[in-house]
Short mmCIF file of C-alpha atoms and ligand atoms in Angstrom, two decimals:
data_model
loop_
_atom_site.label_atom_id
_atom_site.label_comp_id
_atom_site.label_asym_id
_atom_site.label_seq_id
_atom_site.Cartn_x
_atom_site.Cartn_y
_atom_site.Cartn_z
CA MET A 26 16.61 32.21 33.40
CA ARG A 27 17.76 34.40 30.51
CA LYS A 28 18.72 31.22 28.60
CA LEU A 29 15.26 29.82 29.23
CA THR A 30 13.60 33.01 27.99
CA LEU A 31 15.66 32.99 24.79
CA GLY A 32 14.88 29.30 24.24
CA LEU A 33 11.18 29.95 24.68
CA ALA A 34 11.31 32.91 22.27
CA ALA A 35 13.03 30.75 19.65
CA ALA A 36 10.45 28.00 20.07
CA ILE A 37 7.61 30.51 19.67
CA THR A 38 9.25 31.95 16.55
CA ILE A 39 9.61 28.50 14.97
CA ALA A 40 6.04 27.53 15.83
CA PHE A 41 4.77 30.84 14.45
CA ALA A 42 6.76 30.44 11.24
CA GLY A 43 5.32 26.96 10.77
CA GLY A 44 1.83 28.29 11.37
CA VAL A 45 2.27 31.09 8.88
CA GLN A 46 3.48 28.63 6.23
CA ALA A 47 0.52 26.35 6.88
CA GLN A 48 -1.83 29.24 6.45
CA THR A 49 -0.21 30.54 3.29
CA TYR A 50 0.16 27.27 1.34
CA PRO A 51 -0.97 27.15 -1.40
CA THR A 52 -0.44 30.61 -2.85
CA ARG A 53 -0.76 29.43 -6.45
CA PRO A 54 -2.45 26.54 -8.33
CA VAL A 55 -1.46 23.00 -7.43
CA THR A 56 -0.82 20.56 -10.30
CA MET A 57 -2.27 17.08 -9.85
CA ILE A 58 -0.68 14.79 -12.42
CA VAL A 59 -2.94 12.08 -13.81
CA PRO A 60 -0.58 9.53 -15.36
CA PHE A 61 -3.10 8.35 -17.97
CA ALA A 62 -5.24 9.77 -20.77
CA ALA A 63 -8.46 11.63 -19.98
CA GLY A 64 -11.66 9.63 -19.54
CA GLY A 65 -10.23 6.68 -17.58
CA PRO A 66 -10.85 5.91 -13.90
CA THR A 67 -7.78 7.78 -12.63
CA ASP A 68 -8.76 10.88 -14.56
CA ILE A 69 -12.40 10.67 -13.47
CA ILE A 70 -11.62 10.26 -9.76
CA ALA A 71 -8.90 12.93 -9.86
CA ARG A 72 -11.23 15.49 -11.42
CA ILE A 73 -14.03 14.83 -8.92
CA VAL A 74 -11.74 15.01 -5.89
CA ALA A 75 -9.63 17.93 -7.19
CA ASP A 76 -12.77 19.93 -7.79
CA HIS A 77 -13.61 19.92 -4.08
CA MET A 78 -10.00 20.15 -2.87
CA SER A 79 -9.68 23.39 -4.85
CA LYS A 80 -12.45 24.92 -2.75
CA THR A 81 -10.80 23.92 0.53
CA LEU A 82 -7.31 24.96 -0.51
CA GLY A 83 -8.48 28.27 -1.97
CA GLN A 84 -6.41 27.57 -5.09
CA GLN A 85 -7.19 25.59 -8.20
CA VAL A 86 -5.99 21.96 -8.24
CA VAL A 87 -5.26 21.64 -11.94
CA ILE A 88 -5.27 18.22 -13.60
CA GLU A 89 -2.41 17.52 -15.99
CA ASN A 90 -2.58 14.27 -17.97
CA VAL A 91 0.95 12.89 -18.42
CA ALA A 92 0.44 9.44 -19.94
CA GLY A 93 2.95 6.76 -20.88
CA ALA A 94 4.65 3.56 -19.69
CA GLY A 95 1.67 2.29 -17.71
CA GLY A 96 1.43 5.51 -15.70
CA THR A 97 5.05 5.47 -14.57
CA THR A 98 6.03 8.48 -16.73
CA GLY A 99 3.60 10.79 -14.94
CA ILE A 100 4.32 9.40 -11.48
CA THR A 101 8.07 9.77 -12.04
CA ARG A 102 7.48 13.42 -12.92
CA ALA A 103 5.36 14.01 -9.81
CA VAL A 104 7.46 12.25 -7.20
CA THR A 105 10.75 13.70 -8.44
CA ALA A 106 9.36 17.27 -8.49
CA VAL A 107 10.45 19.94 -6.00
CA PRO A 108 8.78 18.92 -2.71
CA ASP A 109 6.83 22.13 -2.19
CA GLY A 110 3.27 20.84 -2.53
CA TYR A 111 2.68 22.33 -5.97
CA THR A 112 3.07 19.00 -7.82
CA ILE A 113 1.23 15.92 -6.62
CA ALA A 114 -0.24 12.91 -8.44
CA MET A 115 -3.28 10.68 -8.49
CA GLY A 116 -1.87 7.19 -8.86
CA HIS A 117 -3.27 3.74 -8.20
CA LEU A 118 -2.69 0.08 -7.43
CA GLY A 119 -0.73 -0.17 -10.68
CA THR A 120 1.61 2.81 -10.43
CA PHE A 121 2.25 2.45 -6.69
CA SER A 122 2.08 -1.29 -5.98
CA ALA A 123 2.47 -3.15 -9.31
CA ALA A 124 5.04 -0.99 -11.13
CA PRO A 125 8.11 -1.90 -9.03
CA ALA A 126 7.73 -5.60 -9.90
CA THR A 127 6.96 -4.78 -13.53
CA TYR A 128 9.75 -2.30 -14.25
CA PRO A 129 13.13 -3.37 -12.84
CA GLY A 130 14.60 0.07 -13.70
CA LEU A 131 11.72 2.09 -12.22
CA LYS A 132 12.88 5.63 -11.39
CA TYR A 133 10.85 5.98 -8.19
CA ASP A 134 10.35 3.95 -5.06
CA PRO A 135 6.71 4.05 -3.93
CA ILE A 136 7.55 2.58 -0.53
CA ASN A 137 10.59 4.63 0.57
CA GLY A 138 10.94 7.35 -2.03
CA MET A 139 7.66 9.27 -2.06
CA GLN A 140 5.14 10.85 0.29
CA ALA A 141 1.81 9.01 0.44
CA ILE A 142 -1.03 11.47 1.09
CA GLY A 143 -4.21 9.43 1.14
CA LEU A 144 -6.52 6.99 -0.58
CA ALA A 145 -9.20 8.60 -2.74
CA GLY A 146 -11.27 5.47 -3.31
CA GLY A 147 -11.47 1.73 -3.81
CA THR A 148 -12.32 0.80 -7.41
CA PRO A 149 -13.67 -2.74 -7.93
CA ILE A 150 -12.48 -4.58 -11.03
CA LEU A 151 -14.83 -5.84 -13.73
CA ILE A 152 -14.24 -8.25 -16.57
CA VAL A 153 -15.94 -6.51 -19.50
CA ALA A 154 -16.34 -7.30 -23.19
CA ARG A 155 -17.67 -5.76 -26.39
CA LYS A 156 -21.41 -6.15 -26.42
CA ASN A 157 -21.50 -8.70 -29.25
CA PHE A 158 -18.59 -10.83 -28.00
CA GLU A 159 -19.79 -14.45 -28.34
CA PRO A 160 -19.59 -15.72 -24.71
CA LYS A 161 -22.80 -15.02 -22.83
CA ASP A 162 -21.50 -15.35 -19.27
CA LEU A 163 -18.28 -15.79 -17.31
CA LYS A 164 -18.16 -19.58 -17.60
CA ALA A 165 -18.64 -19.36 -21.37
CA PHE A 166 -15.99 -16.60 -21.48
CA VAL A 167 -13.47 -18.84 -19.73
CA THR A 168 -14.16 -21.73 -22.12
CA TYR A 169 -14.04 -19.42 -25.13
CA VAL A 170 -10.74 -17.67 -24.36
CA LYS A 171 -9.08 -20.99 -23.57
CA ALA A 172 -10.22 -22.40 -26.91
CA ASN A 173 -9.50 -19.24 -28.91
CA SER A 174 -6.48 -17.76 -27.18
CA GLU A 175 -4.81 -17.15 -30.57
CA LYS A 176 -7.54 -14.91 -31.90
CA VAL A 177 -9.05 -12.96 -28.98
CA ASN A 178 -7.60 -9.62 -27.98
CA GLU A 179 -7.52 -7.63 -24.79
CA ALA A 180 -6.91 -3.93 -24.10
CA HIS A 181 -4.93 -2.41 -21.26
CA ALA A 182 -3.35 0.88 -20.22
CA GLY A 183 0.28 -0.21 -20.44
CA LEU A 184 2.57 -2.57 -18.50
CA GLY A 185 2.04 -2.12 -14.78
CA SER A 186 -1.33 -0.39 -15.16
CA VAL A 187 -4.33 -1.72 -13.24
CA SER A 188 -5.98 -3.13 -16.37
CA TRP A 189 -2.74 -4.88 -17.35
CA THR A 190 -2.10 -6.14 -13.81
CA THR A 191 -5.58 -7.48 -13.22
CA CYS A 192 -5.93 -9.13 -16.64
CA THR A 193 -2.40 -10.55 -16.29
CA LEU A 194 -3.51 -12.28 -13.08
CA LEU A 195 -6.72 -13.45 -14.77
CA LYS A 196 -4.88 -14.88 -17.78
CA ALA A 197 -2.37 -16.63 -15.51
CA GLN A 198 -5.24 -18.25 -13.61
CA LEU A 199 -6.88 -19.36 -16.84
CA GLY A 200 -3.61 -20.70 -18.23
CA VAL A 201 -3.66 -18.38 -21.26
CA PRO A 202 -0.89 -15.89 -20.38
CA LYS A 203 -0.06 -14.94 -23.96
CA ILE A 204 -3.38 -13.63 -25.26
CA ASN A 205 -2.82 -10.74 -27.66
CA ALA A 206 -2.89 -7.50 -25.65
CA VAL A 207 -3.13 -3.98 -27.05
CA ALA A 208 -1.64 -1.14 -24.98
CA TYR A 209 -3.33 2.27 -24.78
CA ARG A 210 -2.38 5.49 -22.97
CA GLY A 211 -5.22 4.93 -20.56
CA THR A 212 -8.40 2.91 -20.37
CA GLY A 213 -10.42 5.96 -21.50
CA PRO A 214 -9.30 5.46 -25.12
CA ALA A 215 -9.28 1.66 -24.67
CA LEU A 216 -12.92 1.77 -23.61
CA ASN A 217 -13.82 3.72 -26.75
CA ASP A 218 -12.41 0.86 -28.83
CA LEU A 219 -14.23 -1.72 -26.71
CA VAL A 220 -17.50 0.15 -27.27
CA SER A 221 -16.88 0.34 -31.00
CA GLY A 222 -16.09 -3.40 -31.08
CA GLN A 223 -12.40 -3.30 -32.04
CA ILE A 224 -11.32 -4.97 -28.81
CA ASP A 225 -12.81 -8.18 -27.35
CA PHE A 226 -12.38 -7.69 -23.61
CA MET A 227 -10.59 -5.93 -20.81
CA CYS A 228 -10.34 -5.83 -17.04
CA ASP A 229 -11.00 -2.37 -15.68
CA GLN A 230 -11.99 -0.29 -12.70
CA ILE A 231 -15.74 0.16 -12.25
CA VAL A 232 -15.51 3.95 -12.29
CA SER A 233 -15.08 4.26 -16.04
CA VAL A 234 -17.10 1.24 -17.18
CA ALA A 235 -20.24 1.45 -15.01
CA GLU A 236 -22.05 3.95 -17.25
CA GLN A 237 -21.19 2.03 -20.42
CA VAL A 238 -22.45 -1.23 -18.90
CA LYS A 239 -25.69 0.44 -17.77
CA ALA A 240 -26.17 1.93 -21.23
CA GLY A 241 -25.70 -1.52 -22.81
CA ASN A 242 -22.68 -0.36 -24.83
CA ILE A 243 -20.49 -3.14 -23.40
CA LYS A 244 -21.22 -6.17 -21.23
CA ALA A 245 -19.83 -7.09 -17.82
CA TYR A 246 -19.22 -10.75 -16.99
CA ALA A 247 -18.39 -10.30 -13.31
CA ILE A 248 -17.01 -8.09 -10.60
CA ALA A 249 -13.85 -9.45 -8.95
CA SER A 250 -14.92 -8.46 -5.41
CA LYS A 251 -16.49 -10.31 -2.51
CA GLN A 252 -19.74 -8.39 -2.96
CA ARG A 253 -21.74 -7.00 -5.85
CA SER A 254 -21.52 -3.23 -6.36
CA PRO A 255 -24.56 -1.06 -5.62
CA ALA A 256 -23.60 0.82 -8.81
CA LEU A 257 -24.11 -2.35 -10.91
CA PRO A 258 -26.32 -4.64 -8.80
CA ASP A 259 -27.09 -7.02 -11.69
CA VAL A 260 -23.44 -7.91 -12.30
CA PRO A 261 -22.50 -11.12 -10.42
CA THR A 262 -19.35 -11.53 -8.38
CA THR A 263 -16.68 -13.82 -9.81
CA ALA A 264 -17.58 -16.33 -7.06
CA GLU A 265 -21.25 -16.29 -8.10
CA ALA A 266 -20.31 -16.56 -11.77
CA GLY A 267 -18.04 -19.59 -11.31
CA LEU A 268 -14.51 -18.19 -10.93
CA PRO A 269 -14.16 -17.71 -7.15
CA GLU A 270 -10.36 -17.71 -7.20
CA TYR A 271 -10.26 -14.49 -9.24
CA GLN A 272 -10.60 -11.64 -6.75
CA ILE A 273 -8.71 -8.37 -6.71
CA GLU A 274 -9.42 -4.88 -5.39
CA ALA A 275 -7.98 -1.81 -7.09
CA TRP A 276 -7.85 1.74 -5.78
CA ASN A 277 -6.74 5.30 -6.56
CA GLY A 278 -4.83 7.57 -4.21
CA ILE A 279 -2.72 10.71 -3.96
CA ALA A 280 1.04 10.99 -3.38
CA GLY A 281 3.78 13.58 -3.80
CA PRO A 282 7.56 13.82 -3.60
CA LYS A 283 9.39 12.68 -0.50
CA GLY A 284 10.37 15.65 1.66
CA LEU A 285 7.06 17.53 1.51
CA PRO A 286 6.81 19.79 4.60
CA LYS A 287 4.53 18.30 7.23
CA ASP A 288 2.18 21.26 7.25
CA VAL A 289 1.72 20.94 3.47
CA VAL A 290 0.97 17.23 3.82
CA ASP A 291 -1.50 18.04 6.60
CA ARG A 292 -3.32 20.58 4.41
CA LEU A 293 -3.57 18.15 1.51
CA VAL A 294 -4.76 15.33 3.78
CA ALA A 295 -7.40 17.61 5.32
CA ALA A 296 -8.54 18.81 1.88
CA LEU A 297 -8.87 15.22 0.61
CA ASP A 298 -10.78 14.20 3.73
CA LYS A 299 -13.12 17.17 3.39
CA ALA A 300 -13.76 16.30 -0.26
CA LEU A 301 -14.60 12.70 0.68
CA ASN A 302 -16.99 13.91 3.40
CA ASP A 303 -18.78 16.32 1.10
CA GLU A 304 -22.25 15.00 0.21
CA GLY A 305 -22.09 16.06 -3.44
CA THR A 306 -18.62 14.59 -3.99
CA LYS A 307 -19.56 11.38 -2.18
CA LYS A 308 -22.67 11.01 -4.33
CA ARG A 309 -20.70 11.39 -7.56
CA LEU A 310 -18.08 8.85 -6.44
CA LEU A 311 -20.62 6.32 -5.15
CA GLU A 312 -22.72 6.51 -8.32
CA LEU A 313 -19.63 5.43 -10.25
CA GLY A 314 -19.09 2.47 -7.93
CA THR A 315 -16.19 3.89 -5.89
CA VAL A 316 -15.76 2.43 -2.40
CA LEU A 317 -15.13 5.28 0.06
CA PRO A 318 -11.86 4.93 2.01
CA THR A 319 -11.83 4.27 5.74
CA ALA A 320 -10.54 6.97 8.12
CA GLU A 321 -7.24 5.07 8.39
CA GLU A 322 -6.81 4.77 4.59
CA ARG A 323 -7.22 8.57 4.28
CA THR A 324 -4.04 9.12 6.31
CA PRO A 325 -0.50 9.04 4.87
CA ALA A 326 0.47 6.10 7.12
CA GLY A 327 -2.68 4.13 6.30
CA PHE A 328 -2.28 4.71 2.57
CA ALA A 329 1.45 3.85 2.67
CA ALA A 330 0.59 0.58 4.44
CA LEU A 331 -1.94 -0.28 1.71
CA ILE A 332 0.63 0.43 -1.03
CA LYS A 333 3.16 -1.87 0.65
CA ARG A 334 0.65 -4.62 1.40
CA ASP A 335 -0.46 -4.78 -2.24
CA ALA A 336 3.11 -4.51 -3.59
CA ASP A 337 4.10 -7.51 -1.45
CA LYS A 338 1.02 -9.40 -2.62
CA LEU A 339 1.44 -8.71 -6.35
CA SER A 340 5.18 -8.85 -6.65
CA PRO A 341 5.78 -12.60 -7.15
CA ALA A 342 3.13 -13.04 -9.87
CA LEU A 343 4.06 -9.85 -11.73
CA SER A 344 7.78 -10.48 -11.68
CA ALA A 345 7.10 -13.81 -13.41
CA ALA A 346 4.49 -12.49 -15.88
CA PRO A 347 5.27 -12.25 -19.62
CA LYS A 348 5.95 -8.61 -20.55
C1 MLT B 4 -5.43 1.40 -15.59
O1 MLT B 4 -5.76 0.42 -16.23
O2 MLT B 4 -4.36 1.48 -14.99
C2 MLT B 4 -6.33 2.59 -15.53
O3 MLT B 4 -7.61 2.21 -15.92
C3 MLT B 4 -5.77 3.62 -16.43
C4 MLT B 4 -6.58 4.86 -16.45
O4 MLT B 4 -6.91 5.39 -15.39
O5 MLT B 4 -6.86 5.32 -17.56
#
C-alpha cells in the first residue's frame, strides 16, 4: 500500500512538472530561421505565420534570415541547435525533401534527424518570365528555350532550393538540362532581377510572384498544379497550356532539432494551428495563393510523412541532375 502511495506521488510529481514546463515555455523570444533572403516565399510565409504564433505563445517569434547553399546553411543551424524550442526553422520542399539527394554530404537528416512540427502551406509553382521575354505563351516558351538554350538564363535560390528543383525537373523534361542558371540567396533578390529584366525566366512559388504578375511586372506562363489558383485565375495550368507532364506542388513548413520535449512540440503545433485558423492570417495567406494545410498535414506525423513522400519522389531525378 505504502509502495503504491509513493508510486502515485511520484507520478503526480512528474505530471505536474511536465505541466509546469508546458505552461512556462516559452519564457523568451523564439528564433525562427528563414534559410533564404528576405522577400522570397519562405520569408513571406514565415513572417505571416510567426506574427500570429507570437500572440499565442506570448513571446515574440523572431525571424532570422540565414541564407546560403540552397537553404541548407540555415536549416543546418536550426536542426543542430539545442533542442529547447528556442530555435526552429521555416523550411520547404527543397530544404527538407530535395536537399538530401542534392547534397551527398548534407549535415542533417530531414527524415530521421529532426523534429517535424507542421506544414504552414502549400505553394503552387509558376513558370514566370521577364515581361518582355519573347515567347507569348507556354508552347512558344518551350519552343524558344529548346532553340535558344545557349543564350537564355534562369534564376534560382541555390542548389536544392525549390526554384532550382522545380526548374531542374522542367529542363529535364524539355531536354535542355544545361541552360545557364544564376544562383541567388533567395528568390526575393532573384525576382528583383526578373522584374528589372536581367533574368529571362524562373520557376517559383506563387506566394512571392503573385503580386508581380498581377501588377504586370513579370508574366506567368502556367501554374504547375492540377487546378488554377484563385489568386491568379487567369494563369492556365500546365495541362491547359500544353505541358501536362509538368506538375509539381511545393510547400513550406516548420521543423526543429530532434529531441525537442513533447510539450514544447505540442505548444508549437497548437500555435501554428491557431495561426492557420485565424481569419486575418488565413486571408493574407490565401490572397498570396497559399493552399491551407489539412488537419493531418498540420501534425508532426503528417508533415514528416509529406517530407518523406516527396524525398522519395524527387530523389532519383535530383541525384542524376547536373549540379
Ligand atoms: C526557393 O526557391 O527555394 C525559394 O523560393 C527561396 C526563397 O524562399 O527565397
